[in-house]
Coordinates of C-alpha atoms and ligand atoms in Angstrom, one line a residue:
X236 CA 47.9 114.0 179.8
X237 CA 44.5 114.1 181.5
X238 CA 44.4 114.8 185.4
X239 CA 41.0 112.7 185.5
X240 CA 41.1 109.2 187.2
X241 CA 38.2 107.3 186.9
X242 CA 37.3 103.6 188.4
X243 CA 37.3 101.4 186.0
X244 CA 35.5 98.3 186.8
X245 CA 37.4 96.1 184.5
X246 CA 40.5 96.5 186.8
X247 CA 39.1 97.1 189.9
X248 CA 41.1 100.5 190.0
X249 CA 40.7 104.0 190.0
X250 CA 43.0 104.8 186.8
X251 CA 44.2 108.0 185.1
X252 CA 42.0 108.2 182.0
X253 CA 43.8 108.1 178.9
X254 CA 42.0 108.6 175.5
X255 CA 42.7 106.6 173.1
X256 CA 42.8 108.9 170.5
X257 CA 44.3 112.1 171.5
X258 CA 41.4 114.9 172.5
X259 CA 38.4 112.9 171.9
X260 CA 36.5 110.4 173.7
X261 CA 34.1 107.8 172.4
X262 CA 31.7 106.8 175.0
X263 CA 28.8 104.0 174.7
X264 CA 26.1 103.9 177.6
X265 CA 23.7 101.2 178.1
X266 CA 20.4 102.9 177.6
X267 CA 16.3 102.3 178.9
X268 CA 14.5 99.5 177.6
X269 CA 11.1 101.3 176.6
X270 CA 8.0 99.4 177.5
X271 CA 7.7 101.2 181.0
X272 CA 8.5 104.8 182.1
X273 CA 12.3 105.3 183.2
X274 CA 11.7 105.4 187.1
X275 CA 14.3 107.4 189.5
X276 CA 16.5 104.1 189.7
X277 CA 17.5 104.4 185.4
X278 CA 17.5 108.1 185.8
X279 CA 20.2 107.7 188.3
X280 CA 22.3 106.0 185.7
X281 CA 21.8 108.4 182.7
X282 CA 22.7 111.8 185.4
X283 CA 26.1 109.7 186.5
X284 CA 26.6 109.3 182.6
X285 CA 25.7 113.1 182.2
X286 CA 28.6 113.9 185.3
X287 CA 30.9 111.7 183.8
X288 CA 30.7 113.0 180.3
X289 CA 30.4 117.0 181.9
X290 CA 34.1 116.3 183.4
X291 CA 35.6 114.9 180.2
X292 CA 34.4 118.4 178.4
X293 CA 35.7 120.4 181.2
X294 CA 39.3 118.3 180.4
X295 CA 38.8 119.8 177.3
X296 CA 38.1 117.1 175.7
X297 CA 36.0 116.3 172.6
X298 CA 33.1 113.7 173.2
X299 CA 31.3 111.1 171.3
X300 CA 28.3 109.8 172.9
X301 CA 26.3 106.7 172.0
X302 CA 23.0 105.1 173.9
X303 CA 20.9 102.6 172.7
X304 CA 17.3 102.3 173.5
X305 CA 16.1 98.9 173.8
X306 CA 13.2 98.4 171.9
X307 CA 13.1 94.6 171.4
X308 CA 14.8 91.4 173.0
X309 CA 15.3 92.3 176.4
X310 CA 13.2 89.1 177.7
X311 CA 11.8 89.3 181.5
X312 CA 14.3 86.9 182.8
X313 CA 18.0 88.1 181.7
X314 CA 19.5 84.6 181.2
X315 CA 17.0 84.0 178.1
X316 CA 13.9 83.1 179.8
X317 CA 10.5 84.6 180.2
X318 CA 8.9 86.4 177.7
X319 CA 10.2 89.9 175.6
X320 CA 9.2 92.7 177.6
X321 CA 8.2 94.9 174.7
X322 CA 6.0 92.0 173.4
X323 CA 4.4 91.4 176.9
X324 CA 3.9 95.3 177.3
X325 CA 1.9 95.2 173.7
X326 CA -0.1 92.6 175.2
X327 CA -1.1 93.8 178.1
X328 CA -2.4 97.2 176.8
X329 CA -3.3 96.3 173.2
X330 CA -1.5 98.8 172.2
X331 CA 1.3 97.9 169.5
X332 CA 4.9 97.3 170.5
X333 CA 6.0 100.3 168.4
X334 CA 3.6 102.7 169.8
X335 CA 4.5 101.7 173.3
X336 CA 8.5 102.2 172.8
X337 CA 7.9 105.4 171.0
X338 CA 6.0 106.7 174.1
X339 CA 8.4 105.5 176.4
X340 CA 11.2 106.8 174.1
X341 CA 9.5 110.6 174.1
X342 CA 9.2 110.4 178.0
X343 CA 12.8 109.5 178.4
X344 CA 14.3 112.0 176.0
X345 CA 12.0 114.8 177.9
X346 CA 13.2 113.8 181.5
X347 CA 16.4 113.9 180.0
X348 CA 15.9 117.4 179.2
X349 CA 14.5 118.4 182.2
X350 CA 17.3 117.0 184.0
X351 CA 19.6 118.8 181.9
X352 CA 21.5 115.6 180.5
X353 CA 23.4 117.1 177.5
X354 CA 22.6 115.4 174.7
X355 CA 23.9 112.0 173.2
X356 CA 25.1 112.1 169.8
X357 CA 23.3 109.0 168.8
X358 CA 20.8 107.3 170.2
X359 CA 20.3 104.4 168.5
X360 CA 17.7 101.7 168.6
X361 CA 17.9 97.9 168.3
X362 CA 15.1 97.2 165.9
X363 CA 16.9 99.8 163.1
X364 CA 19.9 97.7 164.0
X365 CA 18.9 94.1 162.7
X366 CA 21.4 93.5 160.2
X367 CA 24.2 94.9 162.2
X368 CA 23.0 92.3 164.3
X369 CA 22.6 89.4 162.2
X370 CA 26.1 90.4 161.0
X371 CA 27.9 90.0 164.0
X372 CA 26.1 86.7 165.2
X373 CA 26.8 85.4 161.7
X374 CA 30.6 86.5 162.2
X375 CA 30.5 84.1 165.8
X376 CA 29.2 81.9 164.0
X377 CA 32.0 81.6 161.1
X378 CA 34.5 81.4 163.9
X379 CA 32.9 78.5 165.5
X380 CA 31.6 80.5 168.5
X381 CA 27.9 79.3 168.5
X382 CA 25.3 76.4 168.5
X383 CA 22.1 76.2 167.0
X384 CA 19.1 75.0 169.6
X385 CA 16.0 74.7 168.8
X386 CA 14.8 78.0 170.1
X387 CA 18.1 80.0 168.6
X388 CA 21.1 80.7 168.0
X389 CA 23.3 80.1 171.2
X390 CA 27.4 81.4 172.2
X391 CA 29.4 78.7 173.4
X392 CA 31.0 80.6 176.5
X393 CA 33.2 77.8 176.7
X394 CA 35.1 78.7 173.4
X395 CA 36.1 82.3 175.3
X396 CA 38.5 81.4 178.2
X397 CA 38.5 85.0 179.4
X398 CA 34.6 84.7 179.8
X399 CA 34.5 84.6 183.9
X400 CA 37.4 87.5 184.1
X401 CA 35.5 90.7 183.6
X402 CA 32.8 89.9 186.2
X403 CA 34.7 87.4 188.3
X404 CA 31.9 84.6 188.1
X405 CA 32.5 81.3 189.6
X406 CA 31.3 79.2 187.1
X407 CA 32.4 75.9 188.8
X408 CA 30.1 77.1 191.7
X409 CA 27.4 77.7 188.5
X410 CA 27.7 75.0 187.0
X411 CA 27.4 72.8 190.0
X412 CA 24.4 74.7 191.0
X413 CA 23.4 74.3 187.2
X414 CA 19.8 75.3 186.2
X415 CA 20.0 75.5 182.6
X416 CA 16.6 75.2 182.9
X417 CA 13.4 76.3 180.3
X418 CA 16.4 76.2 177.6
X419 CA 16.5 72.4 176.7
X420 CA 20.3 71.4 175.1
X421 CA 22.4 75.0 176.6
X422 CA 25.7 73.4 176.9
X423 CA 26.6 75.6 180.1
X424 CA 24.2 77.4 182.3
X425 CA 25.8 81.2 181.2
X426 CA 25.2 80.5 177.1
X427 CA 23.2 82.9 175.7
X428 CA 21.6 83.6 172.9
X429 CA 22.5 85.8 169.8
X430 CA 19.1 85.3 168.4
X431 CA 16.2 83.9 169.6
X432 CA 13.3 82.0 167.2
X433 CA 9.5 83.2 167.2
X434 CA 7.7 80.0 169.6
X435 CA 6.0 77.8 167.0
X436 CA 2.8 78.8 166.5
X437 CA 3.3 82.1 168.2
X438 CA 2.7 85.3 165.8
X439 CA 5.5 88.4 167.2
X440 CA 4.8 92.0 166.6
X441 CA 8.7 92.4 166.4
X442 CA 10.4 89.5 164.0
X443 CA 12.6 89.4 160.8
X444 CA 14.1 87.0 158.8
X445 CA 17.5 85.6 159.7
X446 CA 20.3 82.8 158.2
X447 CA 18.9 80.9 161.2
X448 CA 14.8 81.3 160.8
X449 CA 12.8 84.2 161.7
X450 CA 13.0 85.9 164.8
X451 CA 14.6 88.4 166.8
X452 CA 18.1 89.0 168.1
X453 CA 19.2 88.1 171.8
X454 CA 19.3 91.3 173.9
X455 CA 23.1 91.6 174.5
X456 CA 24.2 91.6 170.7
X457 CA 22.6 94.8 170.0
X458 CA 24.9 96.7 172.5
X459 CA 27.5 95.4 170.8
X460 CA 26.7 95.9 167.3
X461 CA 25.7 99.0 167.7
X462 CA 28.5 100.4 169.4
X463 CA 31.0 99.0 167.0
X464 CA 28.8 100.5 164.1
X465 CA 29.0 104.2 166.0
X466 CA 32.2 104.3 167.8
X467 CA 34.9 101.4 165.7
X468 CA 36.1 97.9 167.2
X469 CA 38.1 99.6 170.0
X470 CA 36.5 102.8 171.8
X471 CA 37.2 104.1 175.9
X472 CA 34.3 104.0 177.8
X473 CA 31.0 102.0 178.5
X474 CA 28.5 102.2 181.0
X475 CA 25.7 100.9 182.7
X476 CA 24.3 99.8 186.2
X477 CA 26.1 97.4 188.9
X478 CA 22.8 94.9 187.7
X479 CA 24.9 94.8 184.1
X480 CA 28.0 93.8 185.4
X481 CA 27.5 89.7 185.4
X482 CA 25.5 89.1 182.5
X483 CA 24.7 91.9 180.1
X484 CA 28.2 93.3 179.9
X485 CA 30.0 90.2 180.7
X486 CA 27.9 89.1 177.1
X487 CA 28.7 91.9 175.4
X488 CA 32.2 91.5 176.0
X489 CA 32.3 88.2 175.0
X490 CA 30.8 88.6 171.8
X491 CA 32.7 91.3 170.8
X492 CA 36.3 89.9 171.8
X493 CA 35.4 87.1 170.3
X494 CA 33.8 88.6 166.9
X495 CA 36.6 91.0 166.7
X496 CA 39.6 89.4 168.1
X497 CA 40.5 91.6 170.5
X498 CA 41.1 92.8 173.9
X499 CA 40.3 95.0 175.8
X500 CA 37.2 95.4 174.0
X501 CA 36.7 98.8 175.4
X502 CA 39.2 100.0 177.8
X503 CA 37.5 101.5 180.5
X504 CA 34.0 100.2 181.9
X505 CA 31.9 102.1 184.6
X506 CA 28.7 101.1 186.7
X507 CA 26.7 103.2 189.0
X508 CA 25.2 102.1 192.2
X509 CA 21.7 101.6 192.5
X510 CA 18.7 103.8 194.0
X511 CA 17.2 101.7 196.6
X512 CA 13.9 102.6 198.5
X513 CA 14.4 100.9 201.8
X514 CA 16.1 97.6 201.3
X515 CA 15.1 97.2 197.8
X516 CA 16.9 98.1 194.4
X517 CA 13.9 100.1 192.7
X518 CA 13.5 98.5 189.5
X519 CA 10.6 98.0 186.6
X520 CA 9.8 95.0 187.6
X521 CA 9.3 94.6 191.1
X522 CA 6.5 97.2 189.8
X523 CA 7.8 100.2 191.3
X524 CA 7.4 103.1 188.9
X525 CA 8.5 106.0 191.1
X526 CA 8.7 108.5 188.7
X527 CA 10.2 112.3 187.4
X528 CA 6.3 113.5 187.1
X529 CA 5.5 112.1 190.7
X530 CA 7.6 114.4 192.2
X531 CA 6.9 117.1 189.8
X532 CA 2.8 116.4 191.1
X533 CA 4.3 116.7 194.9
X534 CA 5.6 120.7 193.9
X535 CA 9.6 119.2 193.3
X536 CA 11.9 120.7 191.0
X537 CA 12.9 117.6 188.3
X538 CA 16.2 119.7 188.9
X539 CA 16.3 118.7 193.1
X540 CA 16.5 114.8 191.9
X541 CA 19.9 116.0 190.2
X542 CA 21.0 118.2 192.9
X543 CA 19.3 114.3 195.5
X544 CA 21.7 112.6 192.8
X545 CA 25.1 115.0 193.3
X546 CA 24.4 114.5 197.1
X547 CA 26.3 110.7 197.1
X548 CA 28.6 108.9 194.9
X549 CA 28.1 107.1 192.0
X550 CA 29.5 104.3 193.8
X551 CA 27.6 104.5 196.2
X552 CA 24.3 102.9 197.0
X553 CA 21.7 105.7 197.7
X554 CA 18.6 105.7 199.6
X555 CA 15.3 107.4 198.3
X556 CA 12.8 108.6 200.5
X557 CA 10.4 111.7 200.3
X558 CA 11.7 113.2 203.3
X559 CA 15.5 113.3 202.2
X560 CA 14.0 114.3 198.6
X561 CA 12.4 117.4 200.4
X562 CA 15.3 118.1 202.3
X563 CA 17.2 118.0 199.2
X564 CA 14.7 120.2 196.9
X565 CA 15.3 122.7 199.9
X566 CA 18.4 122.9 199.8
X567 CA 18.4 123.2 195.9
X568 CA 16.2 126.2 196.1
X569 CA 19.0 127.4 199.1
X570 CA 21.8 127.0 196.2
X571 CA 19.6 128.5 193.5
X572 CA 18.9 131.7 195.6
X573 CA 22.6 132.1 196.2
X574 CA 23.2 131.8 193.0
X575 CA 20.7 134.1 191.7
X576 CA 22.3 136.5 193.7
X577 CA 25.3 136.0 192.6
X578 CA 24.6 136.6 189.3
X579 CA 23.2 140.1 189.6
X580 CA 26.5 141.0 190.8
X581 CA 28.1 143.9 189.2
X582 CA 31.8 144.3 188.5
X583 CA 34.7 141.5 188.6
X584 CA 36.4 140.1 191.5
X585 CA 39.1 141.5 193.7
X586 CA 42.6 141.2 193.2
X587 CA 42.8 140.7 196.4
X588 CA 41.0 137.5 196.3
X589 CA 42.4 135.9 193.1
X590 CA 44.2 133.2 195.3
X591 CA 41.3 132.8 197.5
X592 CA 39.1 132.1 194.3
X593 CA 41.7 129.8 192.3
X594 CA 41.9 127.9 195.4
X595 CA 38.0 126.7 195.6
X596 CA 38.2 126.8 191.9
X597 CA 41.2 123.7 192.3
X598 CA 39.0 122.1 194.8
X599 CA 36.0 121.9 192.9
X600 CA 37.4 120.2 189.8
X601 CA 40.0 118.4 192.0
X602 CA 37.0 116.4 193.3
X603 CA 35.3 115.6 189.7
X604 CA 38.7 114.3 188.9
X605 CA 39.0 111.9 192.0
X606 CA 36.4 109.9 190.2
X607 CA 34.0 111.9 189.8
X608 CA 33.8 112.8 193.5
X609 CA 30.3 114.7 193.3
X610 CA 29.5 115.3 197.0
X611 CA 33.1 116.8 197.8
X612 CA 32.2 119.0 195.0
X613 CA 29.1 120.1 196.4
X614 CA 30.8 120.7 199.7
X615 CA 33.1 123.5 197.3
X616 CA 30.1 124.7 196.0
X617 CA 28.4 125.6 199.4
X618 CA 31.1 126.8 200.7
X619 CA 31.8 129.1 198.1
X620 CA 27.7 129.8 198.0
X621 CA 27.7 131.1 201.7
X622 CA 31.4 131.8 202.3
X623 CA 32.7 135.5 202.2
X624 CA 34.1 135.9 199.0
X625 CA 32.4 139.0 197.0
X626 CA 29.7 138.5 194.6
X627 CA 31.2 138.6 191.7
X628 CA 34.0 136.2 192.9
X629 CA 30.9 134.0 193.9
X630 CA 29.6 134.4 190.1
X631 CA 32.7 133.2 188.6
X632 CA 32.8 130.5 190.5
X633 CA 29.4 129.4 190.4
X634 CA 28.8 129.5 186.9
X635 CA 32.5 127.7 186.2
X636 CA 31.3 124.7 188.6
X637 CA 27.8 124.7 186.6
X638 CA 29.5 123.0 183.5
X639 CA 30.1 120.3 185.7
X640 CA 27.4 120.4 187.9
X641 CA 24.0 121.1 185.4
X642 CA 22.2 122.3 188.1
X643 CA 21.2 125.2 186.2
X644 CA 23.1 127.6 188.1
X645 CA 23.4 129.9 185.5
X646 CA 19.9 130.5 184.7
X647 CA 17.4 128.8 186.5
X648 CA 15.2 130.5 189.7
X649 CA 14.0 128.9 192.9
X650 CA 10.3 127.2 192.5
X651 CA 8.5 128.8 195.0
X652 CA 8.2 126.6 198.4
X653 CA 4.9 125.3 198.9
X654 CA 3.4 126.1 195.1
X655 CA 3.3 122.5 193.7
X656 CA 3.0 122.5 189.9
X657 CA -0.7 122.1 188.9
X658 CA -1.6 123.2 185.7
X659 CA -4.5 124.1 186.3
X660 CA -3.8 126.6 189.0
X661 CA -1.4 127.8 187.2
X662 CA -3.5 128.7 184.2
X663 CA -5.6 130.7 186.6
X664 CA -2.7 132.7 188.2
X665 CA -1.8 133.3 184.9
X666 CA -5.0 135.0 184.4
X667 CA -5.5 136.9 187.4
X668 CA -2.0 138.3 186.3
X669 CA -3.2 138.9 183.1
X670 CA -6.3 140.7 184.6
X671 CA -4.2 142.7 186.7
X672 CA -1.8 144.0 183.9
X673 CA -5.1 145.3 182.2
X674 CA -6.0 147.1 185.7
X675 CA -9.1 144.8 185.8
X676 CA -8.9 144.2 189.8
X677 CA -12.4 143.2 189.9
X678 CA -11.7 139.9 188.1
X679 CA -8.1 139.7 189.3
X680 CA -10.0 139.3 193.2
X681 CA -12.7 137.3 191.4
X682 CA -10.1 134.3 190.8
X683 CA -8.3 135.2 194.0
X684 CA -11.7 134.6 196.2
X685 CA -12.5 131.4 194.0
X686 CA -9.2 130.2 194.9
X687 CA -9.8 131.1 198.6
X688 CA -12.8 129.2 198.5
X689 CA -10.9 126.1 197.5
X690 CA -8.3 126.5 200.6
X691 CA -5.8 127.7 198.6
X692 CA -4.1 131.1 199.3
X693 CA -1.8 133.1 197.5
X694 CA 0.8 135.9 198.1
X695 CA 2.8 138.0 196.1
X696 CA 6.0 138.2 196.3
X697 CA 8.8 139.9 194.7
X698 CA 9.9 136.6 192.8
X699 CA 6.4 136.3 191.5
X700 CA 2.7 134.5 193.3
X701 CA 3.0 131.6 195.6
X702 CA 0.7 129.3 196.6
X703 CA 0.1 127.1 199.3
X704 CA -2.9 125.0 200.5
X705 CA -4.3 125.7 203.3
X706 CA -6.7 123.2 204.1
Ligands
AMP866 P1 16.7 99.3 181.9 O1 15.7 100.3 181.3 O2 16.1 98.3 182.8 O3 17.4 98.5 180.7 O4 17.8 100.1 182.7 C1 18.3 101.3 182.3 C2 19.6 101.6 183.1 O5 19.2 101.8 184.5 C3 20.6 100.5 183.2 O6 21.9 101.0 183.1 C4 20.4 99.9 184.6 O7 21.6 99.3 185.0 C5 20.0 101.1 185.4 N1 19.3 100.8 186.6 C6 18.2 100.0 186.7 N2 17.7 100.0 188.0 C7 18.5 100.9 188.7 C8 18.5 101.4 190.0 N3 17.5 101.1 190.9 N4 19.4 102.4 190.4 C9 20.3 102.8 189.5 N5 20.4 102.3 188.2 C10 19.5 101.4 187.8
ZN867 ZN1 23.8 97.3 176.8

């Protein structure tokens, strides 16, 4: 039986987490919609994925890992308004819908990596998904689930009684305040469609052919066709953001339940807070577009925004600003040191301290099973980092809370305070090294007095140059 208890959303309790198939796990995670970078708000939600799916592993536990990646449908108004977000984006630059997702796709996947997210299994993407699509609509449809508009194909959510459960939605209080609106004949405001039509007249990059007409599928089918198609009618966890909870998932569930007659759907659903600068949830669009790179371009690890991440609870709402994102790339390169020292110890730990070690070993993982209680585990981590247990007692601890951490703990050194990265720089430290190596110290000074001349000043130190500017 697993000791990890998890807060599942759909019961409003924290809950022992049970596999439904022994040893394995089958998790689905609502994924970016690609026509804009993923700012620091979505990256929040793939490193809470990355802590949840780090303590399933360390239960021992085999995991199967699905995200889609949005690449059609997602319109700018959720309740089936506005105009496709992919389609707009093409628009607007003039470059095609496909060449914008796969850029936005490539950034994703690398600020994944450089956040050390362990890979998905599948990452799957709606527009490869149409008939999977089509199929389950057409399956609603058989079971007399839908109703056919002029703009698409719309569910009935008055033919699913358990509709308002999952999110507790007041749809008296909806319906009275009732703006069915732009969509002329919905029955009841929170219908929504499985596929949409192409606007008479109007020429998509992104349409196919469909039983109903051409067009394209409704944004919430594709989550669940696809994860049906990777994972089986029943699986144990999905996720997403709080912002999914009353419509997209609330959909999703719908459809499915409905489409495959049963319930729960999935048995365990989780949300992570939002990132909010000042009062405001950051989010695409509202414009903001704080980003991985613009904190790389202000000298910050992408590693700190994990380590910024780790420092509240999923649950949690958390604030950014630059100053707390400073203080928390300091203390990253604090932790980083200690664990770089650590590592170089020699020998194992004393018997002596076993019990002392087992102890902050049960405390650490104690935490990531309270719900994936990241900053009590951080707490065990510094304690352990500056406490008075040897090094190689530190070592063994450090690098057993790094599989649940990915803070790169194991191998990664401290970015030099003060040396933002700048290629360019870089590439001339590089060679001014170089020059060095072959005893050239005439050209090694040469690149050193250019620099000089441009404020900036280097020393060397025994981890390597640093830079800083001085004017
Ligand atoms: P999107 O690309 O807009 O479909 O969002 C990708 C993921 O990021 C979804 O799970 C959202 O719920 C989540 N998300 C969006 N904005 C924020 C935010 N400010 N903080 C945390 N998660 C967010
Ligand atoms: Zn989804």
């Amino acid at each position: 039986m697993s000791e990890l208890f998890l807060y599942n959303t759909r019961t409003r309790r924290k809950e022992r987490f049970e596999p439904i198939e022994a040893g394995r796990v089958r998790i689905y995670s609502c994924g970016p919609t690609v026509y804009a970078p993923q700012h620091l708000g979505n990256l929040r939600a793939y490193l809470f994925v990355d802590l949840l799916k780090r303590a399933l592993l360390a239960e021992g536990l085999r995991v199967t890992h699905v995200i889609n990646i949005t690449d059609v449908g997602h319109l700018t108004d959720d309740a089936d308004r506005g105009e496709d977000k992919m389609e707009r984006a093409a628009e607007r630059s003039g470059a095609s819908a496909a060449a914008i997702a796969a850029k936005y796709t490539g950034q994703w996947l690398d600020d994944r990596k450089r956040l050390r997210c362990l890979e998905a299994d599948v990452y799957c993407k709606a527009t490869e998904h149409i008939p999977q699509q089509i199929e389950l609509a057409r399956r609603l449809e058989a079971k007399g689930y839908t109703y056919l508009l002029e703009d698409g194909l719309y569910f009935d959510t008055s033919k699913f009684p358990r509709y308002a459960d999952f999110a507790r939605l007041d749809l008296a209080g909806q319906a009275a305040g009732a703006r069915i609106g732009d969509v002329a004949g919905k029955r009841q405001p929170p219908d929504f469609a499985l596929w949409k039509f192409a606007a008479p007249g109007v020429q998509r990059q992104q349409e196919w052919d469909s039983p109903w007409g051409r067009g394209f599928p409704g944004w919430h089918i594709e989550c669940s066709a696809m994860s049906v198609h990777y994972l089986g009618t029943h699986f144990d966890l999905h996720t997403g953001g709080v912002d999914h909870i009353p419509v997209h998932h609330t959909n999703e569930i719908a459809q499915s339940e409905a489409g495959f007659d049963l319930h729960p759907w999935v048995n365990v659903w989780m949300h992570n807070e939002h990132l909010k600068l000042g009062d405001e949830k950051v989010s695409k669009s509202k414009g903001h577009t704080l980003v991985l790179d613009d904190l790389v371009a202000r000298g910050i690890d992408p590693l700190a925004y994990r380590y910024f991440f780790l420092q509240a609870h999923y649950r949690q709402q958390q604030s950014f600003s630059f100053d707390e994102m400073e203080a928390a790339a300091t203390g990253y390169r604090r932790l980083l040191s200690a664990a770089v020292e650590a590592r170089s110890a020699a020998g194992e730990p004393e018997p002596e301290e076993r019990d002392a070690l087992e102890y902050e070993r049960g405390e650490f993982w104690a935490a990531v099973r309270d719900d994936l209680n990241a900053p009590r585990a951080m707490e065990v981590t510094w304690r352990v980092a500056r406490g008075s247990l040897s090094g190689p007692a530190k070592r063994e601890l450090l690098l057993d809370f790094e599989r649940g951490l990915g803070l790169g703990l194991d191998n990664q050194q401290p970015q030099p305070a003060d040396s933002p990265a700048d290629p360019r720089i870089e590439a001339l430290l590089e060679d001014r090294r170089a020059a060095r190596a072959r005893r050239d110290f005439a050209a090694a000074d040469a690149i050193r007095d250019a620099l000089r001349a441009e404020g900036i000043e280097i020393e060397d130190t025994k981890d390597g140059v640093r830079w800083r500017r001085v004017r």
